[in-house]
Amino acid sequence: MSDTIFTGCIPALMTPCTEAREPDYAALARKGQELIAAGMSAVVYCGSMGDWPLLTDEQRMKGVEALVEAGVPVIVGTGAVNTKSAVAHAAHAAKVGAKGLMVIPRVLSRGSSVAAQKAHFAAILEAAKDIPAVIYNSPYYGFATRADLFFELNAAYPNLIGFKEFGGAKDLTYAAETITSGNDDLTLMVGVDTQVCHGFINCGATGAITGIGNALPKEVLQLVALSKKAATGDIEARKKAKELEDALMVLSSFDEGPELVLFYKRLMVLTGDAEYELHFNETDMLSPAQKAHVDSQYALFRAWYDAWV
């Protein structure tokens, strides 16, 4: 099965809110179209960036439908506490024409059980056999998919064609060394904004799922392009990729923390997207210090980048 949908640079969309703190589907679709027009290869909805734990299953499905109807190639996140809900999202994705699945581990109930996770993953993959899928590996979900489990599932479900690694450099290296390297039928995706250079240059990644790319698509696309070029041995591209990644590092590091959606929605507002001012819970907000920090770091990056290019 083709892995094309999981190559390139793919923003994990956030869900914009109306004044009533309900999903703004028109703004969601509009942002998806803008990011594809900017050069992104697809979008993810609804992963942790999309606030999936705060939305109903119906709201999530409406968001997927809005993106598909707008002509946006969408990869659907299957995060859920209950396997039945995850399966429903996978089946819905197949029904409405989504292009890929991001298979997220079962959380809370039996989350550390290999047997439970194997059954959970298998049920999702079974529900959408014609859609290419990657397993989303993240320490925040409390379960690490190892090579033996991945290949058991891959043997039974050929639509499982890759691995999205949200962990750090060590986890990306493990995925490259034990799962994806040397197999052209498998793809490795960088899943955290701080590891783009390492993922492409040192681990053979073919794609990146980004949070910061929602707000800074041009700059993140440039970082991915430079990293891909550096992976061919280009010395100048490696130097420039490292410089750009270092300049982005503070903003990128928000992707690693629990406030990632709060920080990146603030960046969206700073870059002109007022629809991202609100959050679903009224008490979800940056502190004055956090807001001042992200504002000053964005201004610093903007000044550096404008001089650098």
mmCIF file of C-alpha atoms in Angstrom, residues 24-288:
data_model
loop_
_atom_site.group_PDB
_atom_site.id
_atom_site.type_symbol
_atom_site.label_atom_id
_atom_site.label_comp_id
_atom_site.label_asym_id
_atom_site.label_seq_id
_atom_site.Cartn_x
_atom_site.Cartn_y
_atom_site.Cartn_z
ATOM 1 C CA ASP A 24 -15.771 26.351 14.105
ATOM 2 C CA TYR A 25 -15.879 23.935 11.181
ATOM 3 C CA ALA A 26 -15.721 26.627 8.506
ATOM 4 C CA ALA A 27 -12.546 28.078 10.020
ATOM 5 C CA LEU A 28 -11.090 24.567 10.382
ATOM 6 C CA ALA A 29 -11.662 23.790 6.706
ATOM 7 C CA ARG A 30 -10.363 27.190 5.655
ATOM 8 C CA LYS A 31 -7.131 26.682 7.602
ATOM 9 C CA GLY A 32 -6.697 23.235 6.101
ATOM 10 C CA GLN A 33 -7.028 24.683 2.603
ATOM 11 C CA GLU A 34 -4.565 27.481 3.407
ATOM 12 C CA LEU A 35 -1.951 25.047 4.679
ATOM 13 C CA ILE A 36 -2.266 22.780 1.643
ATOM 14 C CA ALA A 37 -1.947 25.831 -0.601
ATOM 15 C CA ALA A 38 1.202 26.787 1.321
ATOM 16 C CA GLY A 39 2.804 23.464 0.398
ATOM 17 C CA MET A 40 1.784 21.011 3.110
ATOM 18 C CA SER A 41 1.106 17.525 1.780
ATOM 19 C CA ALA A 42 -1.852 16.698 4.065
ATOM 20 C CA VAL A 43 -3.267 17.514 7.494
ATOM 21 C CA VAL A 44 -3.942 15.471 10.617
ATOM 22 C CA TYR A 45 -7.278 15.726 12.440
ATOM 23 C CA CYS A 46 -8.014 15.000 15.280
ATOM 24 C CA GLY A 47 -4.837 14.257 17.263
ATOM 25 C CA SER A 48 -3.905 15.777 20.598
ATOM 26 C CA MET A 49 -3.346 19.120 18.805
ATOM 27 C CA GLY A 50 -6.987 18.979 17.756
ATOM 28 C CA ASP A 51 -8.133 18.579 21.377
ATOM 29 C CA TRP A 52 -9.698 15.185 20.714
ATOM 30 C CA PRO A 53 -10.310 14.473 24.435
ATOM 31 C CA LEU A 54 -12.450 17.633 24.664
ATOM 32 C CA LEU A 55 -14.677 16.901 21.659
ATOM 33 C CA THR A 56 -17.532 14.471 21.230
ATOM 34 C CA ASP A 57 -17.264 11.720 18.650
ATOM 35 C CA GLU A 58 -19.875 13.544 16.585
ATOM 36 C CA GLN A 59 -17.906 16.808 16.670
ATOM 37 C CA ARG A 60 -14.729 15.051 15.599
ATOM 38 C CA MET A 61 -16.477 13.353 12.709
ATOM 39 C CA LYS A 62 -18.021 16.636 11.583
ATOM 40 C CA GLY A 63 -14.535 18.149 11.517
ATOM 41 C CA VAL A 64 -13.250 15.316 9.330
ATOM 42 C CA GLU A 65 -16.217 15.732 6.988
ATOM 43 C CA ALA A 66 -15.673 19.491 6.741
ATOM 44 C CA LEU A 67 -12.051 18.971 5.719
ATOM 45 C CA VAL A 68 -12.823 16.227 3.194
ATOM 46 C CA GLU A 69 -15.629 18.278 1.646
ATOM 47 C CA ALA A 70 -13.204 21.204 1.345
ATOM 48 C CA GLY A 71 -10.831 19.031 -0.687
ATOM 49 C CA VAL A 72 -8.211 18.776 2.049
ATOM 50 C CA PRO A 73 -6.336 15.450 2.237
ATOM 51 C CA VAL A 74 -6.840 14.436 5.851
ATOM 52 C CA ILE A 75 -5.300 11.830 8.139
ATOM 53 C CA VAL A 76 -7.691 10.954 10.962
ATOM 54 C CA GLY A 77 -6.600 10.493 14.556
ATOM 55 C CA THR A 78 -8.239 7.563 16.344
ATOM 56 C CA GLY A 79 -7.572 8.541 19.961
ATOM 57 C CA ALA A 80 -10.178 7.132 22.353
ATOM 58 C CA VAL A 81 -10.629 5.573 25.764
ATOM 59 C CA ASN A 82 -12.978 2.956 24.332
ATOM 60 C CA THR A 83 -11.911 0.749 21.422
ATOM 61 C CA LYS A 84 -15.449 0.944 20.008
ATOM 62 C CA SER A 85 -15.092 4.719 19.653
ATOM 63 C CA ALA A 86 -11.703 4.386 17.966
ATOM 64 C CA VAL A 87 -13.145 1.833 15.529
ATOM 65 C CA ALA A 88 -16.062 4.158 14.787
ATOM 66 C CA HIS A 89 -13.623 6.944 13.872
ATOM 67 C CA ALA A 90 -11.656 4.607 11.607
ATOM 68 C CA ALA A 91 -14.797 3.357 9.864
ATOM 69 C CA HIS A 92 -16.068 6.904 9.457
ATOM 70 C CA ALA A 93 -12.730 7.994 7.982
ATOM 71 C CA ALA A 94 -12.978 5.240 5.380
ATOM 72 C CA LYS A 95 -16.613 6.070 4.610
ATOM 73 C CA VAL A 96 -16.116 9.797 3.989
ATOM 74 C CA GLY A 97 -12.873 9.565 2.009
ATOM 75 C CA ALA A 98 -10.071 10.375 4.442
ATOM 76 C CA LYS A 99 -6.620 9.550 3.099
ATOM 77 C CA GLY A 100 -4.951 8.019 6.150
ATOM 78 C CA LEU A 101 -5.230 6.936 9.773
ATOM 79 C CA MET A 102 -3.089 7.801 12.765
ATOM 80 C CA VAL A 103 -3.579 4.826 15.094
ATOM 81 C CA ILE A 104 -3.368 6.031 18.687
ATOM 82 C CA PRO A 105 -2.990 3.642 21.645
ATOM 83 C CA ARG A 106 -5.835 2.847 23.999
ATOM 84 C CA VAL A 107 -5.628 5.138 27.035
ATOM 85 C CA LEU A 108 -6.506 4.789 30.728
ATOM 86 C CA SER A 109 -8.133 1.328 30.755
ATOM 87 C CA ARG A 110 -5.438 -1.367 30.398
ATOM 88 C CA GLY A 111 -3.204 1.205 28.754
ATOM 89 C CA SER A 112 0.030 -0.593 29.653
ATOM 90 C CA SER A 113 -1.158 -4.027 28.520
ATOM 91 C CA VAL A 114 0.477 -5.271 25.328
ATOM 92 C CA ALA A 115 -2.401 -7.686 24.717
ATOM 93 C CA ALA A 116 -4.982 -4.926 25.103
ATOM 94 C CA GLN A 117 -3.099 -2.581 22.801
ATOM 95 C CA LYS A 118 -2.631 -5.284 20.174
ATOM 96 C CA ALA A 119 -6.373 -5.933 20.136
ATOM 97 C CA HIS A 120 -7.077 -2.188 20.055
ATOM 98 C CA PHE A 121 -4.735 -1.548 17.127
ATOM 99 C CA ALA A 122 -6.039 -4.586 15.241
ATOM 100 C CA ALA A 123 -9.653 -3.496 15.595
ATOM 101 C CA ILE A 124 -8.862 -0.039 14.202
ATOM 102 C CA LEU A 125 -6.868 -1.418 11.279
ATOM 103 C CA GLU A 126 -9.584 -3.977 10.517
ATOM 104 C CA ALA A 127 -12.214 -1.243 10.354
ATOM 105 C CA ALA A 128 -10.398 0.640 7.583
ATOM 106 C CA LYS A 129 -8.354 -1.893 5.646
ATOM 107 C CA ASP A 130 -8.147 0.241 2.500
ATOM 108 C CA ILE A 131 -6.647 3.283 4.237
ATOM 109 C CA PRO A 132 -2.892 3.510 4.909
ATOM 110 C CA ALA A 133 -2.143 3.887 8.605
ATOM 111 C CA VAL A 134 0.730 4.653 10.926
ATOM 112 C CA ILE A 135 1.002 3.869 14.615
ATOM 113 C CA TYR A 136 1.392 6.978 16.757
ATOM 114 C CA ASN A 137 4.034 6.254 19.387
ATOM 115 C CA SER A 138 4.110 8.748 22.247
ATOM 116 C CA PRO A 139 5.284 8.639 25.852
ATOM 117 C CA TYR A 140 2.275 10.788 26.715
ATOM 118 C CA TYR A 141 -0.073 7.913 25.903
ATOM 119 C CA GLY A 142 1.734 5.681 28.379
ATOM 120 C CA PHE A 143 2.494 2.858 25.959
ATOM 121 C CA ALA A 144 5.524 2.235 23.767
ATOM 122 C CA THR A 145 4.963 0.121 20.674
ATOM 123 C CA ARG A 146 8.022 -2.046 20.149
ATOM 124 C CA ALA A 147 9.218 -3.716 16.963
ATOM 125 C CA ASP A 148 7.762 -7.156 17.720
ATOM 126 C CA LEU A 149 4.228 -5.823 18.142
ATOM 127 C CA PHE A 150 4.538 -3.566 15.101
ATOM 128 C CA PHE A 151 5.572 -6.420 12.821
ATOM 129 C CA GLU A 152 2.858 -8.742 14.164
ATOM 130 C CA LEU A 153 0.290 -6.133 13.216
ATOM 131 C CA ASN A 154 1.976 -5.306 9.901
ATOM 132 C CA ALA A 155 1.891 -8.978 8.896
ATOM 133 C CA ALA A 156 -1.846 -9.154 9.539
ATOM 134 C CA TYR A 157 -2.726 -5.686 8.245
ATOM 135 C CA PRO A 158 -0.743 -4.495 5.200
ATOM 136 C CA ASN A 159 -2.414 -1.091 5.524
ATOM 137 C CA LEU A 160 -0.150 -0.477 8.537
ATOM 138 C CA ILE A 161 2.718 1.079 6.620
ATOM 139 C CA GLY A 162 4.603 3.185 9.126
ATOM 140 C CA PHE A 163 5.438 4.656 12.467
ATOM 141 C CA LYS A 164 4.973 8.165 13.797
ATOM 142 C CA GLU A 165 7.399 8.761 16.664
ATOM 143 C CA PHE A 166 6.572 11.548 19.115
ATOM 144 C CA GLY A 167 9.374 10.672 21.531
ATOM 145 C CA GLY A 168 12.811 12.232 21.507
ATOM 146 C CA ALA A 169 15.987 11.433 19.619
ATOM 147 C CA LYS A 170 16.491 8.076 21.337
ATOM 148 C CA ASP A 171 12.988 6.904 20.433
ATOM 149 C CA LEU A 172 13.360 8.018 16.813
ATOM 150 C CA THR A 173 16.646 6.170 16.592
ATOM 151 C CA TYR A 174 15.020 3.014 17.982
ATOM 152 C CA ALA A 175 12.242 3.208 15.395
ATOM 153 C CA ALA A 176 14.770 3.642 12.586
ATOM 154 C CA GLU A 177 17.068 0.867 13.806
ATOM 155 C CA THR A 178 14.428 -1.757 14.549
ATOM 156 C CA ILE A 179 11.405 -1.005 12.375
ATOM 157 C CA THR A 180 11.649 1.198 9.297
ATOM 158 C CA SER A 181 15.223 1.180 7.947
ATOM 159 C CA GLY A 182 15.944 -0.969 4.915
ATOM 160 C CA ASN A 183 12.283 -1.522 4.088
ATOM 161 C CA ASP A 184 10.947 0.671 1.316
ATOM 162 C CA ASP A 185 7.398 -0.384 2.183
ATOM 163 C CA LEU A 186 7.589 1.306 5.600
ATOM 164 C CA THR A 187 7.776 4.971 6.454
ATOM 165 C CA LEU A 188 9.039 6.794 9.539
ATOM 166 C CA MET A 189 7.484 10.114 10.483
ATOM 167 C CA VAL A 190 8.984 12.685 12.816
ATOM 168 C CA GLY A 191 6.224 13.422 15.295
ATOM 169 C CA VAL A 192 7.711 16.191 17.441
ATOM 170 C CA ASP A 193 8.873 19.601 16.279
ATOM 171 C CA THR A 194 12.220 19.515 18.095
ATOM 172 C CA GLN A 195 13.531 16.470 16.207
ATOM 173 C CA VAL A 196 13.134 17.365 12.530
ATOM 174 C CA CYS A 197 16.837 17.415 11.674
ATOM 175 C CA HIS A 198 17.621 14.250 13.620
ATOM 176 C CA GLY A 199 14.645 12.428 12.131
ATOM 177 C CA PHE A 200 15.395 13.183 8.490
ATOM 178 C CA ILE A 201 19.192 13.234 8.613
ATOM 179 C CA ASN A 202 19.973 10.442 11.052
ATOM 180 C CA CYS A 203 16.881 8.230 10.957
ATOM 181 C CA GLY A 204 15.717 8.246 7.342
ATOM 182 C CA ALA A 205 12.332 9.818 8.055
ATOM 183 C CA THR A 206 10.215 10.569 5.013
ATOM 184 C CA GLY A 207 7.675 12.852 6.659
ATOM 185 C CA ALA A 208 7.037 15.141 9.608
ATOM 186 C CA ILE A 209 3.877 15.900 11.526
ATOM 187 C CA THR A 210 4.140 19.402 12.919
ATOM 188 C CA GLY A 211 2.425 21.585 15.473
ATOM 189 C CA ILE A 212 4.333 24.814 14.965
ATOM 190 C CA GLY A 213 3.796 24.489 11.210
ATOM 191 C CA ASN A 214 0.211 25.635 11.722
ATOM 192 C CA ALA A 215 1.506 29.093 12.593
ATOM 193 C CA LEU A 216 4.787 29.124 10.662
ATOM 194 C CA PRO A 217 4.175 26.970 7.582
ATOM 195 C CA LYS A 218 6.747 28.647 5.336
ATOM 196 C CA GLU A 219 9.522 28.321 7.879
ATOM 197 C CA VAL A 220 8.738 24.733 8.823
ATOM 198 C CA LEU A 221 8.458 23.674 5.188
ATOM 199 C CA GLN A 222 11.871 25.231 4.653
ATOM 200 C CA LEU A 223 13.274 23.315 7.622
ATOM 201 C CA VAL A 224 11.925 20.031 6.260
ATOM 202 C CA ALA A 225 13.272 20.748 2.760
ATOM 203 C CA LEU A 226 16.716 21.596 4.135
ATOM 204 C CA SER A 227 16.718 18.493 6.333
ATOM 205 C CA LYS A 228 15.792 16.286 3.381
ATOM 206 C CA LYS A 229 18.599 17.817 1.352
ATOM 207 C CA ALA A 230 21.020 17.419 4.253
ATOM 208 C CA ALA A 231 20.098 13.731 4.383
ATOM 209 C CA THR A 232 21.695 13.362 0.939
ATOM 210 C CA GLY A 233 25.014 14.628 2.325
ATOM 211 C CA ASP A 234 24.700 18.279 1.358
ATOM 212 C CA ILE A 235 26.970 20.171 3.767
ATOM 213 C CA GLU A 236 25.462 23.621 3.269
ATOM 214 C CA ALA A 237 21.912 22.314 3.660
ATOM 215 C CA ARG A 238 22.896 20.578 6.908
ATOM 216 C CA LYS A 239 24.389 23.785 8.266
ATOM 217 C CA LYS A 240 21.339 25.862 7.368
ATOM 218 C CA ALA A 241 18.896 23.243 8.663
ATOM 219 C CA LYS A 242 20.671 23.199 12.022
ATOM 220 C CA GLU A 243 20.668 27.001 12.180
ATOM 221 C CA LEU A 244 16.949 27.194 11.451
ATOM 222 C CA GLU A 245 16.059 24.408 13.869
ATOM 223 C CA ASP A 246 18.085 26.081 16.613
ATOM 224 C CA ALA A 247 16.372 29.414 16.010
ATOM 225 C CA LEU A 248 12.969 27.712 16.197
ATOM 226 C CA MET A 249 13.854 25.584 19.218
ATOM 227 C CA VAL A 250 12.060 27.503 21.957
ATOM 228 C CA LEU A 251 8.874 27.737 19.911
ATOM 229 C CA SER A 252 9.225 24.119 18.794
ATOM 230 C CA SER A 253 9.724 22.919 22.360
ATOM 231 C CA PHE A 254 6.140 23.864 23.210
ATOM 232 C CA ASP A 255 5.228 20.729 21.243
ATOM 233 C CA GLU A 256 6.750 18.618 24.006
ATOM 234 C CA GLY A 257 4.664 19.976 26.885
ATOM 235 C CA PRO A 258 1.090 19.714 28.174
ATOM 236 C CA GLU A 259 0.275 23.297 27.141
ATOM 237 C CA LEU A 260 1.111 22.754 23.477
ATOM 238 C CA VAL A 261 -2.365 23.678 22.197
ATOM 239 C CA LEU A 262 -2.468 26.822 24.346
ATOM 240 C CA PHE A 263 0.929 27.960 23.112
ATOM 241 C CA TYR A 264 0.311 27.168 19.455
ATOM 242 C CA LYS A 265 -3.113 28.785 19.421
ATOM 243 C CA ARG A 266 -1.402 31.887 20.781
ATOM 244 C CA LEU A 267 1.117 31.690 17.941
ATOM 245 C CA MET A 268 -1.771 31.399 15.497
ATOM 246 C CA VAL A 269 -3.253 34.617 16.885
ATOM 247 C CA LEU A 270 0.136 36.350 16.636
ATOM 248 C CA THR A 271 0.382 35.345 12.981
ATOM 249 C CA GLY A 272 -3.089 36.648 12.143
ATOM 250 C CA ASP A 273 -5.625 33.907 12.901
ATOM 251 C CA ALA A 274 -8.046 35.414 15.413
ATOM 252 C CA GLU A 275 -10.267 32.293 15.264
ATOM 253 C CA TYR A 276 -7.767 30.555 17.533
ATOM 254 C CA GLU A 277 -8.068 32.978 20.445
ATOM 255 C CA LEU A 278 -10.468 30.803 22.463
ATOM 256 C CA HIS A 279 -10.252 27.325 23.986
ATOM 257 C CA PHE A 280 -13.038 24.843 24.708
ATOM 258 C CA ASN A 281 -12.652 25.216 28.467
ATOM 259 C CA GLU A 282 -12.800 28.784 29.751
ATOM 260 C CA THR A 283 -10.140 27.991 32.354
ATOM 261 C CA ASP A 284 -7.687 26.790 29.687
ATOM 262 C CA MET A 285 -5.474 29.815 29.176
ATOM 263 C CA LEU A 286 -1.860 30.832 29.293
ATOM 264 C CA SER A 287 -0.664 32.678 32.369
ATOM 265 C CA PRO A 288 0.489 36.277 31.838
#
